[in-house]
mmCIF file of C-alpha atoms in Angstrom:
data_model
loop_
_atom_site.group_PDB
_atom_site.id
_atom_site.type_symbol
_atom_site.label_atom_id
_atom_site.label_comp_id
_atom_site.label_asym_id
_atom_site.label_seq_id
_atom_site.Cartn_x
_atom_site.Cartn_y
_atom_site.Cartn_z
ATOM 1 C CA MET Y 244 7.724 -10.734 -17.544
ATOM 2 C CA PRO Y 245 8.041 -12.891 -14.398
ATOM 3 C CA GLN Y 246 4.915 -13.407 -12.355
ATOM 4 C CA ASN Y 247 6.514 -12.656 -8.964
ATOM 5 C CA THR Y 248 7.408 -9.040 -9.574
ATOM 6 C CA PRO Y 249 7.115 -6.654 -6.597
ATOM 7 C CA LYS Y 250 4.377 -4.758 -8.435
ATOM 8 C CA LYS Y 251 2.222 -7.890 -8.668
ATOM 9 C CA LYS Y 252 2.839 -9.486 -5.258
ATOM 10 C CA GLU Y 253 4.034 -6.757 -2.892
ATOM 11 C CA PRO Y 254 2.030 -3.525 -3.144
ATOM 12 C CA VAL Y 255 3.274 -2.463 0.289
ATOM 13 C CA ALA Y 256 6.908 -2.794 -0.804
ATOM 14 C CA LEU Y 257 6.186 -0.803 -3.946
ATOM 15 C CA SER Y 258 4.466 1.944 -1.970
ATOM 16 C CA ALA Y 259 7.392 2.098 0.466
ATOM 17 C CA ALA Y 260 9.757 2.449 -2.480
ATOM 18 C CA ILE Y 261 7.708 5.334 -3.893
ATOM 19 C CA VAL Y 262 7.722 7.183 -0.570
ATOM 20 C CA ALA Y 263 11.470 6.564 -0.185
ATOM 21 C CA LEU Y 264 12.105 7.880 -3.689
ATOM 22 C CA VAL Y 265 10.187 11.074 -3.028
ATOM 23 C CA ALA Y 266 11.970 11.448 0.306
ATOM 24 C CA ALA Y 267 15.330 11.181 -1.474
ATOM 25 C CA VAL Y 268 14.452 13.486 -4.383
ATOM 26 C CA GLY Y 269 13.432 16.415 -2.180
ATOM 27 C CA PRO Y 270 16.831 16.968 -0.549
ATOM 28 C CA VAL Y 271 18.619 16.449 -3.877
ATOM 29 C CA LEU Y 272 16.509 19.150 -5.533
ATOM 30 C CA MET Y 273 17.137 21.448 -2.585
ATOM 31 C CA ALA Y 274 20.893 20.817 -2.906
ATOM 32 C CA PHE Y 275 20.710 21.903 -6.542
ATOM 33 C CA GLY Y 276 19.005 25.176 -5.728
ATOM 34 C CA LEU Y 277 15.275 24.497 -5.326
ATOM 35 C CA GLU Y 278 14.205 26.867 -2.608
ATOM 36 C CA ILE Y 279 11.518 25.321 -0.450
ATOM 37 C CA THR Y 280 11.136 25.546 3.280
ATOM 38 C CA ASP Y 281 11.275 22.623 5.669
ATOM 39 C CA GLU Y 282 7.534 23.062 6.192
ATOM 40 C CA GLN Y 283 6.876 22.808 2.451
ATOM 41 C CA ASN Y 284 9.073 19.722 2.219
ATOM 42 C CA ALA Y 285 7.214 18.152 5.142
ATOM 43 C CA ALA Y 286 3.875 19.001 3.528
ATOM 44 C CA VAL Y 287 4.886 17.336 0.253
ATOM 45 C CA MET Y 288 6.097 14.240 2.103
ATOM 46 C CA GLY Y 289 2.890 14.099 4.120
ATOM 47 C CA LEU Y 290 0.768 14.366 1.000
ATOM 48 C CA VAL Y 291 2.741 11.724 -0.882
ATOM 49 C CA THR Y 292 2.648 9.374 2.100
ATOM 50 C CA ALA Y 293 -1.110 9.794 2.492
ATOM 51 C CA VAL Y 294 -1.874 9.313 -1.208
ATOM 52 C CA VAL Y 295 0.343 6.235 -1.460
ATOM 53 C CA ALA Y 296 -1.157 4.770 1.716
ATOM 54 C CA VAL Y 297 -4.719 5.210 0.446
ATOM 55 C CA ALA Y 298 -3.861 3.821 -2.990
ATOM 56 C CA THR Y 299 -2.096 0.819 -1.463
ATOM 57 C CA GLY Y 300 -5.001 0.167 0.869
ATOM 58 C CA LEU Y 301 -7.517 0.292 -1.959
ATOM 59 C CA TYR Y 302 -5.386 -1.954 -4.146
ATOM 60 C CA ALA Y 303 -4.801 -4.475 -1.368
ATOM 61 C CA ARG Y 304 -8.493 -4.465 -0.453
ATOM 62 C CA SER Y 305 -9.437 -5.237 -4.054
ATOM 63 C CA LYS Y 306 -7.270 -8.375 -3.904
ATOM 64 C CA VAL Y 307 -8.765 -9.764 -0.687
ATOM 65 C CA THR Y 308 -11.736 -12.099 -0.788
ATOM 66 C CA ALA Y 309 -13.635 -13.827 1.964
ATOM 67 C CA PRO Y 310 -13.459 -17.622 2.022
ATOM 68 C CA GLU Y 311 -16.456 -19.393 0.573
ATOM 69 C CA ARG Y 312 -18.958 -20.656 3.093
ATOM 70 C CA ASP Y 313 -19.627 -24.336 3.277
ATOM 71 C CA PRO Y 314 -23.186 -24.874 1.998
ATOM 72 C CA LYS Y 315 -23.684 -27.807 4.380
ATOM 73 C CA PRO Y 316 -24.804 -26.998 7.922
ATOM 74 C CA PRO Y 317 -22.345 -27.871 10.681
ATOM 75 C CA ILE Y 318 -22.746 -31.246 12.381
ATOM 76 C CA THR Y 319 -24.134 -30.816 15.870
ATOM 77 C CA SER Y 320 -25.671 -33.160 18.398
ATOM 78 C CA GLU Y 321 -29.130 -32.015 17.228
ATOM 79 C CA THR Y 322 -28.516 -32.915 13.583
ATOM 80 C CA GLN Y 323 -27.083 -36.351 14.436
ATOM 81 C CA ALA Y 324 -30.185 -37.470 16.371
#
């Protein structure tokens, strides 16, 4: 499997694709006879969007690290004297 897959490098793109998929599936199901109201559809979309946003944020946060601090003190006029 290639290393640069969207799942590995672009969690935001993957989350956008999930939300778009759910947004597309709802109207299709309604066209085939699923009876839900616009409010129910909006509630499902809101829930999916919120869950995906939180999951993406947690995943992205787990991949971020702070740069290492330089163990040497900075050079100032006081340390040069």
